[in-house]
C-alpha cells in the first residue's frame, strides 16, 4: 500500500517536475512567470494527437513533432508577446499580464477552431504494468519518469558544461553585465524559450498519453507552477524536487488523510513552507539561480 | 504607430474570436399568423439549439416536429391542429426564463415541453408558477425541479426519472444482476449530481445487504485519480460506481485498469456520450451505466426507424424520447379535460396514469409530479459500442 502510494506520487510528481522546470528556466533569466507555458503544453498535446491519429505517424515522430512544434510556438510567443516589452524595459508585471493574455487568447483560438471536444491518444501502452513487491508500476509512468529524468539531466549538463549554458547562467545573474561581456541577449532569450518550449512539448505528449487532450488542460500547470515555487523559482533542481514533493504530498494526503481535503492540506503546507522558507526549498534569493 | 496598429489588430482578433464563440441564439421557429388562431393548440418548446447541449436539443426538436406532424395528420387533438413553437434557451437559466416568458405571454402556449437541464428547469418554474402554465421537463433529474423545500410546484412536471431512483436502479443492478456484495464509490465532491447520486447508490446498496467498502471523492476538473484508486484497490470491490460525467469516468476507468483493479465499472446517465468510449478505450469494455433511454431499446425501434428515415441520422439519446413522452402526456391531458386551459391541463397532467408513451407506461405521482416506476435502461459497453442490456423498474 505504502509502496504503491509512493510510486503513484512519484509518477504524478514527475509530470509536475517536467512542467515546473519550464517555468523555472524562463523565470531564471527573465525574472517573470511565463503563464503561457501551460497553453504551449496544451498545443503540443494537440500536435502529438494529430500526428498520431490524422497523419498516422509512429510515436517517435509524434514526440519529435510535439517537441519541435512547442519549441517553435514558445519562440513565437516570446517574439510577439515578450520581446517588444523587453525592448521597452517594461517591469516584469507587464510580462506576466502579457503571458496571461496570450494564454487566454490561444485557449480561445483552440475553442473556435478545433472545438471543445475531448480527444484521447491511441492506446500505445494498453494497461501494461510491471508488478514490483505487489505494487503496479505503469509502463507509461516509468517511460515518462525515465524520459523526464533524461531530459532534465541533459538540460542540466547543457547549462553547466556548455558555453551557451554558461551564457544563460551568466545572464540569469545579470543580463547587462552578460551583454557587456559579449553575450547576445536576444539570441540567448530565444534559446531559453526553445529549451522551455521543448520541455513543454515533452510534457504535452506525456499528458496526452496519460490523460486526454482538451483546450483547458493547461490548468494543470498551475500545480506545476506551485511546484516550482516550492522548489524555489528559478532553480532547476528545485523545480524537480518541488514537483516530486507536491506529487508525493498530494498522494499521501489522499490515501492516508482524505481525498476531499487533499488540496486544502497540500496548499496549507505550501503556505507554511513559504512562511518558513520564503524562497522555496532551493531558491536562494537572487544569489544562485539555474 | 505600427506598434499601435498591431495592438489594435490583436485586440480586434481577440474580440472576433470571443464573438465567434457566442454566435447564434435566435428563435428557430417564428410564430405564424395562419392557420387561424382558434384552430390551433400552441405547445411551447424550451430547448438548447446552440451551444454545448445543442446536439440533444436539435434532435429533440426534430423528434417533436415529426410526431406533431403525425398527430396532426391523424386529425389533431380536439379537432384542432397542434402547433409547436420552439425557442433556443442555450441551456442557460436566464435565457430559459426569457424564453418561458415569451412562450407564455406572447405566444400564449397551453403548455411547455422542456427544458432539459435541471438548473434551467428550476429557474423556469419561477415564471410558470405565477403564470399558471405547466411545463414538462425532459431530462432534468434533480428532485428540486418539481418539489422545493417540501412544497410541490403545481405547474412543474417531468418525463424522466429522478436521481434517487437512478441510484437505486444502479444499486439493484449491481446487487442482483452482477451479484456484487462489495461496492466502492468514486465521486466528484464539486458536483451535486455526482455526490447525491453516489449517496443514493450507497443507501440502496447497503439496504439490500451489500457493503460499501470505499467511498472516495475528488474535485471537479481532476485528471489523476490514482491516489483514490490506490486506496480502493486493496478493498477489492466487486463493483466500482463512478457517478460522474463521461470525461472523469473514462479517465478514472483507464487508471483503475492500469492499477489492475478488477471490479466491474458502473455509472449513471452522465456517461451517456460516445466520448466515453473514445476517451476510455479498452478500459471501459464490460462496464455498465444507467440511462434514461437507449437507441437499442427494442420497444422504440419503430420510432427510431421513422426518425432515421426522415432525418438520415440517429436521434441523439435520450432527449428525443423524453420530449416525445412529454408531448404525449400533454396531448393526453388535453384530451382528458377536453380543454386547452393551461390550469386544467396541469391538473390533468398530475392525474396521468398508465399512459402509453415511448419509454413505457407513464404514471405521474400527484404528490411529486415525477413519473412513478419510470423504467430505466441499463446500457453496457461491448466491443467499443453501447449495447442495450435491460430495462429496469425498481420494486
XYZ file of C-alpha atoms in Angstrom:
685
model
C 0.000 0.000 0.000
C 2.706 2.492 1.027
C 4.923 1.454 -1.863
C 2.035 1.792 -4.315
C 1.264 5.235 -2.909
C 4.880 6.325 -3.250
C 5.060 5.041 -6.824
C 1.832 6.885 -7.735
C 3.068 10.041 -6.041
C 6.365 9.922 -7.902
C 4.628 9.380 -11.238
C 2.360 12.403 -10.675
C 5.276 14.391 -9.285
C 7.384 13.557 -12.341
C 4.875 15.296 -14.610
C 4.742 18.329 -12.295
C 8.539 18.401 -12.275
C 8.845 18.355 -16.055
C 6.428 21.276 -16.337
C 7.911 23.132 -13.377
C 11.373 23.091 -14.973
C 9.936 25.020 -17.935
C 8.636 27.713 -15.618
C 11.855 27.925 -13.669
C 14.008 28.179 -16.770
C 12.197 31.265 -18.070
C 11.958 32.763 -14.592
C 15.668 32.344 -14.007
C 16.597 34.505 -16.986
C 13.721 36.921 -17.455
C 12.534 37.100 -13.857
C 8.847 36.620 -14.640
C 6.421 33.706 -14.533
C 5.502 32.623 -18.025
C 1.852 31.697 -17.582
C 1.573 30.874 -21.289
C 3.690 27.763 -20.624
C 0.564 25.693 -19.897
C -1.031 26.729 -23.175
C 2.079 25.718 -25.104
C 1.874 22.321 -23.363
C -1.773 22.042 -24.428
C -0.975 22.925 -28.057
C 1.913 20.435 -28.095
C -0.500 17.794 -26.911
C -2.776 18.580 -29.865
C 0.196 18.417 -32.277
C 1.076 14.966 -30.937
C -2.531 13.858 -31.167
C -2.938 14.874 -34.811
C 0.429 13.393 -35.819
C -0.585 10.061 -34.296
C -4.199 9.904 -35.456
C -4.672 12.001 -38.609
C -1.199 11.517 -40.050
C -0.605 8.023 -38.632
C 2.979 8.753 -37.684
C 4.965 6.498 -35.340
C 5.365 7.574 -31.752
C 8.937 8.840 -32.188
C 7.771 11.242 -34.912
C 4.883 12.398 -32.723
C 7.212 13.121 -29.803
C 9.654 14.918 -32.066
C 6.818 16.851 -33.724
C 5.377 17.930 -30.401
C 8.787 18.994 -29.098
C 9.740 20.926 -32.249
C 6.247 22.421 -32.562
C 6.190 23.545 -28.942
C 9.691 24.998 -29.194
C 8.622 26.965 -32.257
C 5.486 28.168 -30.519
C 7.415 29.237 -27.442
C 9.815 31.273 -29.570
C 6.914 32.830 -31.480
C 5.253 33.616 -28.175
C 8.417 35.326 -26.985
C 8.841 37.325 -30.190
C 5.262 38.581 -30.229
C 4.369 38.949 -26.577
C 7.576 39.497 -24.615
C 10.260 40.791 -26.960
C 8.521 44.161 -27.525
C 8.136 44.567 -23.759
C 11.773 43.697 -23.207
C 12.802 46.297 -25.799
C 10.950 48.902 -23.751
C 12.325 47.634 -20.460
C 8.836 47.063 -19.091
C 8.505 45.874 -15.483
C 8.099 42.106 -15.044
C 4.442 42.538 -14.014
C 3.680 43.520 -17.627
C 5.353 40.358 -18.882
C 3.152 38.316 -16.605
C -0.009 40.079 -17.810
C 1.081 39.634 -21.425
C 1.609 35.922 -20.696
C -1.883 35.585 -19.228
C -3.375 37.384 -22.248
C -1.501 35.099 -24.655
C -2.688 32.085 -22.737
C -6.374 33.119 -22.814
C -6.087 34.126 -26.474
C -4.597 30.790 -27.546
C -7.070 28.792 -25.485
C -9.976 30.602 -27.125
C -8.450 30.166 -30.560
C -8.472 26.409 -29.939
C -12.124 26.591 -28.862
C -13.079 28.491 -32.022
C -11.038 26.438 -34.474
C -10.801 22.894 -33.098
C -13.704 22.992 -30.648
C -14.229 21.922 -27.062
C -14.160 18.163 -27.698
C -12.055 15.801 -25.642
C -9.584 13.602 -27.501
C -7.650 10.562 -26.390
C -4.312 9.341 -27.706
C -4.185 5.845 -29.210
C -3.572 3.213 -26.563
C 0.106 2.548 -27.074
C 0.643 1.418 -23.502
C -2.527 -0.547 -23.030
C -2.766 -1.046 -19.256
C 0.727 -2.504 -19.224
C 2.047 -2.675 -15.728
C 5.054 -4.160 -14.037
C 4.457 -5.742 -10.647
C 7.058 -4.898 -8.029
C 6.517 -6.202 -4.485
C 2.765 -6.203 -5.007
C 2.627 -2.675 -6.437
C 1.629 -1.907 -10.003
C 4.055 0.279 -11.878
C 2.600 1.697 -15.076
C 4.879 1.239 -18.084
C 3.863 4.688 -19.291
C 4.738 6.180 -15.902
C 8.140 4.521 -15.967
C 8.692 5.695 -19.519
C 7.587 9.220 -18.616
C 9.723 9.309 -15.495
C 12.750 7.977 -17.358
C 12.314 10.334 -20.266
C 11.740 13.347 -17.994
C 14.767 12.455 -15.894
C 16.886 12.112 -19.034
C 15.626 15.411 -20.451
C 16.255 17.247 -17.199
C 19.739 15.699 -16.871
C 20.660 16.676 -20.429
C 19.408 20.175 -19.714
C 21.421 20.322 -16.513
C 24.638 19.290 -18.291
C 23.942 21.696 -21.112
C 23.573 24.549 -18.639
C 26.613 23.668 -16.562
C 29.074 22.314 -19.113
C 28.449 24.116 -22.418
C 29.435 27.632 -23.443
C 25.837 28.577 -24.226
C 24.693 27.177 -20.906
C 27.298 29.264 -19.129
C 25.999 32.306 -21.009
C 22.451 31.540 -19.865
C 23.578 31.180 -16.301
C 25.556 34.403 -16.555
C 22.528 36.240 -17.933
C 20.410 34.868 -15.141
C 22.637 36.683 -12.635
C 22.894 39.927 -14.533
C 21.756 40.470 -18.078
C 23.526 43.795 -18.536
C 26.898 42.502 -17.404
C 26.472 39.400 -19.547
C 25.655 41.566 -22.552
C 28.721 43.749 -21.920
C 30.776 40.562 -21.952
C 29.629 39.787 -25.470
C 26.544 37.658 -24.889
C 23.850 38.308 -27.473
C 20.934 38.658 -25.068
C 18.228 38.474 -27.749
C 19.533 35.212 -29.102
C 20.044 33.904 -25.617
C 16.450 34.607 -24.627
C 15.263 32.843 -27.775
C 17.390 29.865 -26.799
C 15.856 29.803 -23.328
C 12.416 29.707 -24.917
C 13.488 26.926 -27.286
C 14.566 24.894 -24.251
C 11.441 25.695 -22.198
C 9.275 25.014 -25.267
C 10.947 21.634 -25.870
C 10.202 20.647 -22.280
C 6.618 21.865 -22.784
C 6.435 19.618 -25.866
C 7.581 16.626 -23.838
C 5.106 17.411 -21.057
C 2.326 17.843 -23.610
C 2.914 14.481 -25.190
C 3.036 12.734 -21.796
C -0.112 14.496 -20.689
C -1.738 13.282 -23.898
C -0.733 9.662 -23.347
C -1.566 9.706 -19.677
C -4.777 11.702 -19.707
C -6.729 13.330 -22.522
C -6.438 16.348 -24.789
C -8.749 19.360 -24.447
C -8.461 23.159 -24.600
C -8.208 23.894 -20.869
C -5.825 21.072 -20.000
C -3.112 23.702 -19.400
C -4.680 24.435 -15.985
C -2.671 21.583 -14.502
C 0.390 23.789 -14.941
C -0.951 25.875 -12.036
C 0.134 22.974 -9.893
C 3.448 22.789 -11.729
C 3.914 26.491 -11.064
C 3.277 25.892 -7.389
C 5.787 23.030 -7.532
C 8.312 25.467 -8.976
C 7.605 27.879 -6.118
C 8.007 25.125 -3.520
C 11.350 24.184 -5.009
C 12.393 27.801 -5.376
C 11.515 29.678 -8.558
C 14.458 29.845 -10.889
C 16.219 26.776 -9.581
C 16.127 23.724 -11.861
C 16.915 21.083 -9.224
C 14.432 22.962 -7.056
C 11.722 22.598 -9.696
C 12.314 18.851 -9.883
C 12.280 18.438 -6.110
C 9.235 20.741 -5.793
C 7.336 18.659 -8.346
C 8.119 15.406 -6.588
C 7.316 16.868 -3.150
C 3.937 18.153 -4.357
C 3.071 14.898 -6.140
C 4.000 12.809 -3.102
C 2.238 15.086 -0.611
C -0.975 15.063 -2.660
C -0.962 11.297 -2.966
C -0.067 10.607 0.662
C -2.754 13.006 1.894
C -5.339 11.447 -0.438
C -4.545 7.975 0.800
C -3.846 8.487 4.499
C -5.929 11.562 5.335
C -8.759 12.220 2.889
C -9.019 12.696 -0.838
C -11.522 15.528 -0.320
C -9.203 17.722 1.706
C -6.123 16.888 -0.357
C -5.775 20.355 -1.873
C -6.616 22.094 1.400
C -3.883 20.132 3.113
C -1.165 20.374 0.490
C -1.695 24.086 -0.112
C -1.744 24.892 3.579
C 1.574 23.100 3.665
C 2.769 25.315 0.829
C 1.811 28.473 2.744
C 3.563 27.246 5.880
C 6.634 26.288 3.853
C 6.800 29.704 2.253
C 6.460 31.378 5.646
C 9.476 29.428 6.873
C 11.449 29.436 3.601
C 10.239 32.441 1.590
C 12.326 31.498 -1.453
C 11.300 27.854 -1.513
C 13.403 24.796 -0.774
C 16.381 25.532 -3.018
C 15.842 29.153 -4.036
C 18.459 31.475 -2.567
C 17.002 34.843 -3.411
C 18.919 36.068 -6.465
C 22.267 34.666 -5.486
C 22.213 31.265 -7.060
C 19.941 30.618 -9.989
C 19.683 27.918 -12.653
C 2.314 53.872 -34.922
C 2.942 50.442 -36.378
C 3.030 49.069 -32.859
C -0.301 50.685 -32.018
C -1.835 49.254 -35.181
C -0.541 45.787 -34.302
C -2.034 46.134 -30.837
C -5.373 47.247 -32.286
C -5.344 44.309 -34.697
C -4.618 41.888 -31.834
C -7.471 43.325 -29.765
C -9.730 43.070 -32.821
C -8.799 39.419 -33.257
C -9.499 38.702 -29.603
C -12.924 40.320 -29.822
C -13.700 38.409 -33.015
C -12.690 35.088 -31.521
C -14.900 35.772 -28.487
C -17.834 36.763 -30.698
C -17.446 33.642 -32.817
C -17.948 31.606 -29.651
C -21.219 33.315 -28.794
C -22.850 33.305 -32.230
C -26.410 32.133 -32.661
C -29.272 32.209 -30.209
C -32.114 33.358 -32.397
C -35.581 31.819 -32.223
C -35.808 28.913 -34.596
C -39.494 28.873 -35.283
C -41.324 32.119 -35.734
C -44.982 32.220 -34.819
C -47.045 32.489 -37.967
C -50.433 34.123 -38.434
C -52.124 31.135 -40.017
C -53.744 28.718 -39.580
C -56.473 30.632 -37.781
C -55.635 31.095 -34.085
C -58.641 29.268 -32.685
C -57.965 26.258 -34.887
C -54.561 25.524 -33.368
C -53.312 24.401 -29.996
C -49.957 26.012 -29.303
C -47.403 23.998 -27.378
C -44.104 25.636 -26.480
C -40.688 24.002 -26.637
C -37.823 25.277 -24.415
C -34.681 23.880 -25.969
C -30.954 24.423 -26.445
C -30.466 24.845 -30.190
C -26.993 26.394 -29.918
C -24.077 25.765 -27.603
C -22.712 22.635 -25.963
C -26.083 20.922 -25.471
C -27.414 21.691 -28.951
C -26.857 18.178 -30.314
C -29.516 16.904 -27.903
C -31.739 19.971 -28.357
C -31.837 19.805 -32.117
C -32.614 16.129 -32.013
C -35.451 16.839 -29.541
C -36.900 19.408 -31.898
C -36.676 17.069 -34.891
C -38.435 14.296 -32.994
C -41.211 16.591 -31.789
C -41.815 18.017 -35.250
C -42.058 14.502 -36.644
C -44.551 13.336 -34.030
C -46.620 16.551 -34.115
C -46.950 16.178 -37.881
C -48.166 12.636 -37.377
C -50.754 13.659 -34.751
C -51.969 16.493 -36.981
C -52.318 14.146 -39.977
C -54.486 11.871 -37.876
C -56.861 14.742 -37.124
C -55.054 16.588 -34.357
C -56.372 16.974 -30.824
C -59.973 18.034 -30.076
C -60.309 18.601 -33.807
C -57.549 21.201 -33.753
C -54.042 21.111 -35.147
C -51.054 21.233 -32.806
C -48.564 23.971 -33.416
C -45.109 23.618 -31.917
C -43.251 26.833 -31.043
C -39.585 26.232 -30.265
C -37.141 28.833 -28.927
C -33.457 28.456 -28.154
C -32.566 28.734 -24.450
C -28.876 27.825 -24.957
C -29.160 25.621 -21.856
C -28.835 28.866 -19.918
C -31.065 29.692 -16.931
C -31.531 33.412 -17.760
C -32.260 32.670 -21.388
C -34.599 29.881 -20.262
C -36.645 32.340 -18.180
C -36.831 34.771 -21.133
C -37.968 32.009 -23.456
C -40.644 30.875 -20.983
C -41.941 34.463 -20.697
C -42.128 34.825 -24.462
C -43.899 31.486 -24.887
C -46.463 32.254 -22.164
C -47.192 35.944 -22.636
C -46.539 36.495 -26.319
C -47.349 33.180 -27.948
C -49.929 32.120 -25.350
C -48.973 28.454 -25.381
C -51.091 25.984 -23.387
C -48.088 24.051 -22.058
C -44.317 23.866 -22.498
C -42.083 20.902 -23.284
C -38.616 21.170 -21.719
C -36.186 22.406 -20.599
C -33.697 19.576 -20.424
C -31.312 20.829 -17.712
C -32.215 20.818 -14.016
C -30.738 24.289 -13.416
C -32.735 25.800 -16.280
C -35.912 23.963 -15.265
C -35.668 25.240 -11.675
C -35.292 28.809 -12.999
C -38.165 28.419 -15.479
C -40.584 27.375 -12.726
C -40.312 30.906 -11.307
C -42.156 32.093 -14.424
C -44.552 29.212 -14.999
C -45.898 29.059 -11.415
C -47.324 32.624 -11.273
C -48.445 32.401 -14.931
C -50.162 29.052 -14.221
C -48.869 27.348 -17.345
C -47.478 23.802 -16.988
C -44.128 22.638 -18.286
C -42.887 19.077 -18.603
C -39.093 18.940 -18.249
C -37.412 16.357 -20.451
C -34.193 15.148 -18.786
C -33.932 17.298 -15.634
C -33.273 14.690 -12.916
C -32.763 16.927 -9.855
C -35.591 16.483 -7.298
C -35.849 20.285 -6.864
C -37.310 20.760 -10.343
C -40.784 19.790 -9.134
C -40.599 19.991 -5.344
C -38.718 22.680 -3.455
C -38.429 22.624 0.346
C -41.230 20.090 0.525
C -43.548 22.377 -1.430
C -44.920 20.932 -4.657
C -44.735 23.208 -7.678
C -48.214 22.985 -9.203
C -47.132 23.615 -12.786
C -43.797 21.748 -12.904
C -43.652 18.173 -14.220
C -41.017 15.947 -15.687
C -40.850 12.976 -18.033
C -37.636 11.441 -16.722
C -36.740 9.646 -13.524
C -35.041 11.420 -10.635
C -31.599 10.812 -9.163
C -32.679 8.862 -6.045
C -34.351 6.402 -8.413
C -31.295 6.259 -10.646
C -29.067 5.473 -7.679
C -31.464 2.721 -6.594
C -31.523 1.204 -10.080
C -27.735 1.155 -10.208
C -27.587 -0.475 -6.767
C -30.197 -3.099 -7.666
C -28.469 -3.926 -10.920
C -25.142 -4.273 -9.093
C -26.622 -6.419 -6.327
C -28.956 -8.709 -8.251
C -27.645 -8.824 -11.829
C -23.927 -8.525 -11.191
C -24.092 -10.370 -7.883
C -21.954 -7.719 -6.233
C -21.671 -7.637 -2.454
C -18.805 -5.178 -2.068
C -19.011 -1.820 -3.821
C -16.693 1.178 -3.953
C -17.727 4.696 -4.970
C -15.586 7.341 -6.655
C -17.460 10.634 -6.914
C -16.951 14.309 -7.691
C -17.326 16.309 -4.483
C -17.741 19.504 -6.532
C -20.877 18.307 -8.338
C -24.324 17.952 -6.753
C -25.305 15.417 -9.378
C -22.329 13.216 -8.633
C -22.295 13.389 -4.842
C -26.051 12.867 -4.447
C -26.147 10.021 -6.938
C -23.292 8.377 -5.047
C -25.202 8.828 -1.789
C -28.436 7.353 -3.193
C -26.496 4.393 -4.570
C -24.812 3.753 -1.225
C -28.129 3.915 0.648
C -29.860 1.484 -1.681
C -26.908 -0.899 -1.878
C -26.471 -1.205 1.895
C -30.222 -1.569 2.380
C -30.126 -4.598 0.090
C -27.364 -6.160 2.190
C -24.312 -5.029 0.277
C -21.321 -3.273 1.753
C -19.699 -0.009 0.660
C -16.017 -0.770 1.141
C -14.660 2.581 -0.037
C -16.148 5.991 -0.722
C -13.583 8.263 -2.327
C -14.008 11.773 -3.673
C -12.146 14.101 -5.987
C -12.539 17.724 -7.043
C -14.120 18.743 -10.396
C -11.518 19.046 -13.124
C -9.273 16.326 -11.657
C -7.210 14.339 -14.152
C -5.412 11.881 -11.910
C -7.437 9.515 -9.770
C -4.734 7.034 -8.917
C -4.330 8.167 -5.322
C -8.014 7.442 -4.635
C -7.964 4.307 -6.781
C -4.870 3.080 -4.966
C -6.871 3.287 -1.763
C -9.815 1.439 -3.323
C -7.714 -1.400 -4.784
C -6.808 -3.287 -1.580
C -10.519 -3.368 -0.622
C -11.090 -5.496 -3.717
C -14.645 -4.320 -4.547
C -16.914 -6.242 -6.923
C -18.177 -3.043 -8.495
C -16.812 0.466 -8.694
C -19.600 3.030 -9.007
C -18.413 6.237 -10.720
C -21.360 8.672 -10.868
C -19.644 11.425 -12.887
C -19.652 12.896 -16.356
C -18.039 10.947 -19.184
C -14.621 12.637 -19.119
C -13.807 11.914 -15.489
C -15.371 8.458 -15.697
C -13.296 7.457 -18.730
C -10.055 8.665 -17.173
C -10.793 7.014 -13.842
C -11.586 3.698 -15.540
C -8.357 3.863 -17.549
C -6.300 4.475 -14.435
C -8.179 1.823 -12.473
C -7.328 -0.785 -15.097
C -3.704 0.418 -15.072
C -3.682 -0.306 -11.353
C -5.154 -3.744 -12.072
C -8.442 -3.073 -10.306
C -10.685 -5.941 -11.359
C -14.079 -4.506 -10.351
C -16.906 -4.037 -12.831
C -17.428 -0.333 -13.525
C -20.866 1.163 -13.115
C -22.145 4.672 -13.807
C -25.141 6.943 -14.293
C -26.660 8.842 -17.208
C -23.699 11.264 -17.163
C -21.789 8.553 -19.028
C -24.209 8.529 -21.953
C -21.957 10.117 -24.564
C -19.931 8.414 -27.291
C -16.964 10.300 -25.776
C -16.921 7.696 -23.014
C -15.706 5.067 -25.452
C -13.355 7.349 -27.401
C -11.664 8.529 -24.222
C -11.789 5.329 -22.195
C -10.714 2.936 -24.961
C -10.366 -0.658 -23.855
C -10.742 0.233 -20.162
C -14.486 0.907 -20.487
C -15.156 -2.515 -22.032
C -17.572 -4.505 -19.931
C -18.812 -1.534 -17.922
C -22.475 -0.660 -17.344
C -24.444 2.509 -16.746
C -27.984 3.593 -16.061
C -29.543 5.663 -18.826
C -32.901 7.299 -19.395
C -33.402 5.716 -22.807
C -31.314 3.737 -25.235
C -31.137 3.595 -29.006
C -31.160 -0.198 -28.801
C -34.313 -0.483 -26.676
C -36.466 -2.969 -28.656
C -39.660 -1.104 -27.740
C -38.772 2.120 -29.547
C -37.433 0.659 -32.782
C -40.402 1.938 -34.864
C -39.782 5.466 -33.699
C -36.038 5.178 -34.351
C -36.637 3.819 -37.869
C -39.043 6.637 -38.656
C -36.584 9.225 -37.331
C -33.719 7.731 -39.314
C -35.759 7.698 -42.482
C -36.769 11.320 -42.093
C -33.521 12.878 -40.836
C -30.942 10.382 -42.175
C -29.369 10.224 -38.720
C -29.887 8.574 -35.346
C -31.739 10.551 -32.680
C -29.295 11.752 -30.017
C -30.338 9.882 -26.883
C -32.104 10.206 -24.570
C -33.716 13.655 -25.066
C -35.908 12.989 -28.123
C -37.597 10.101 -26.322
C -38.281 12.206 -23.221
C -39.531 15.148 -25.309
C -41.981 12.905 -27.177
C -43.095 11.369 -23.852
C -43.763 14.897 -22.589
C -45.736 15.715 -25.734
C -47.843 12.559 -25.361
C -48.528 13.435 -21.709
C -49.678 16.947 -22.625
C -51.839 15.704 -25.527
C -53.381 13.086 -23.248
C -54.139 15.736 -20.605
C -55.830 17.967 -23.219
C -57.921 15.035 -24.437
C -58.994 14.050 -20.928
C -60.032 17.562 -19.903
C -61.455 18.392 -23.345
C -59.974 21.820 -22.791
C -56.960 23.902 -23.690
C -56.949 25.821 -20.436
C -53.403 25.555 -19.007
C -54.690 25.259 -15.420
C -56.907 22.324 -16.343
C -54.089 20.740 -18.348
C -51.833 20.950 -15.292
C -54.485 19.320 -13.127
C -54.935 16.543 -15.682
C -51.167 16.052 -16.049
C -50.944 15.342 -12.328
C -53.519 12.577 -12.808
C -51.702 10.868 -15.708
C -51.953 7.119 -15.225
C -50.594 4.183 -17.246
C -50.303 6.278 -20.370
C -48.523 4.509 -23.220
C -45.521 6.629 -24.156
C -42.286 5.825 -25.999
C -40.325 4.815 -22.907
C -43.077 2.580 -21.492
C -46.063 3.352 -19.297
C -46.205 6.800 -17.729
C -47.854 7.428 -14.377
C -47.295 10.752 -12.671
C -47.202 10.866 -8.888
C -49.653 13.669 -7.934
C -47.583 14.373 -4.799
C -44.271 14.949 -6.558
C -45.148 15.375 -10.255
C -42.410 12.842 -11.005
C -43.055 9.697 -13.020
C -43.707 6.605 -10.925
C -41.637 3.476 -11.518
C -40.257 5.002 -14.665
C -38.223 2.352 -16.400
C -34.505 2.960 -16.577
C -32.319 1.391 -19.196
C -29.101 -0.367 -18.347
C -26.542 0.003 -21.098
C -23.248 -1.766 -21.409
C -20.091 -1.277 -23.443
C -19.213 -4.198 -25.702
C -16.564 -4.145 -28.430
C -16.434 -0.369 -28.391
C -20.188 0.110 -28.687
C -23.070 0.896 -26.356
C -25.375 -2.094 -26.050
C -28.813 -2.420 -24.522
C -28.705 -4.744 -21.527
C -32.100 -4.490 -19.907
C -34.932 -2.268 -18.909
C -35.244 -1.827 -15.205
C -38.121 -0.893 -12.952
C -37.337 -0.858 -9.248
C -39.673 -2.648 -6.951
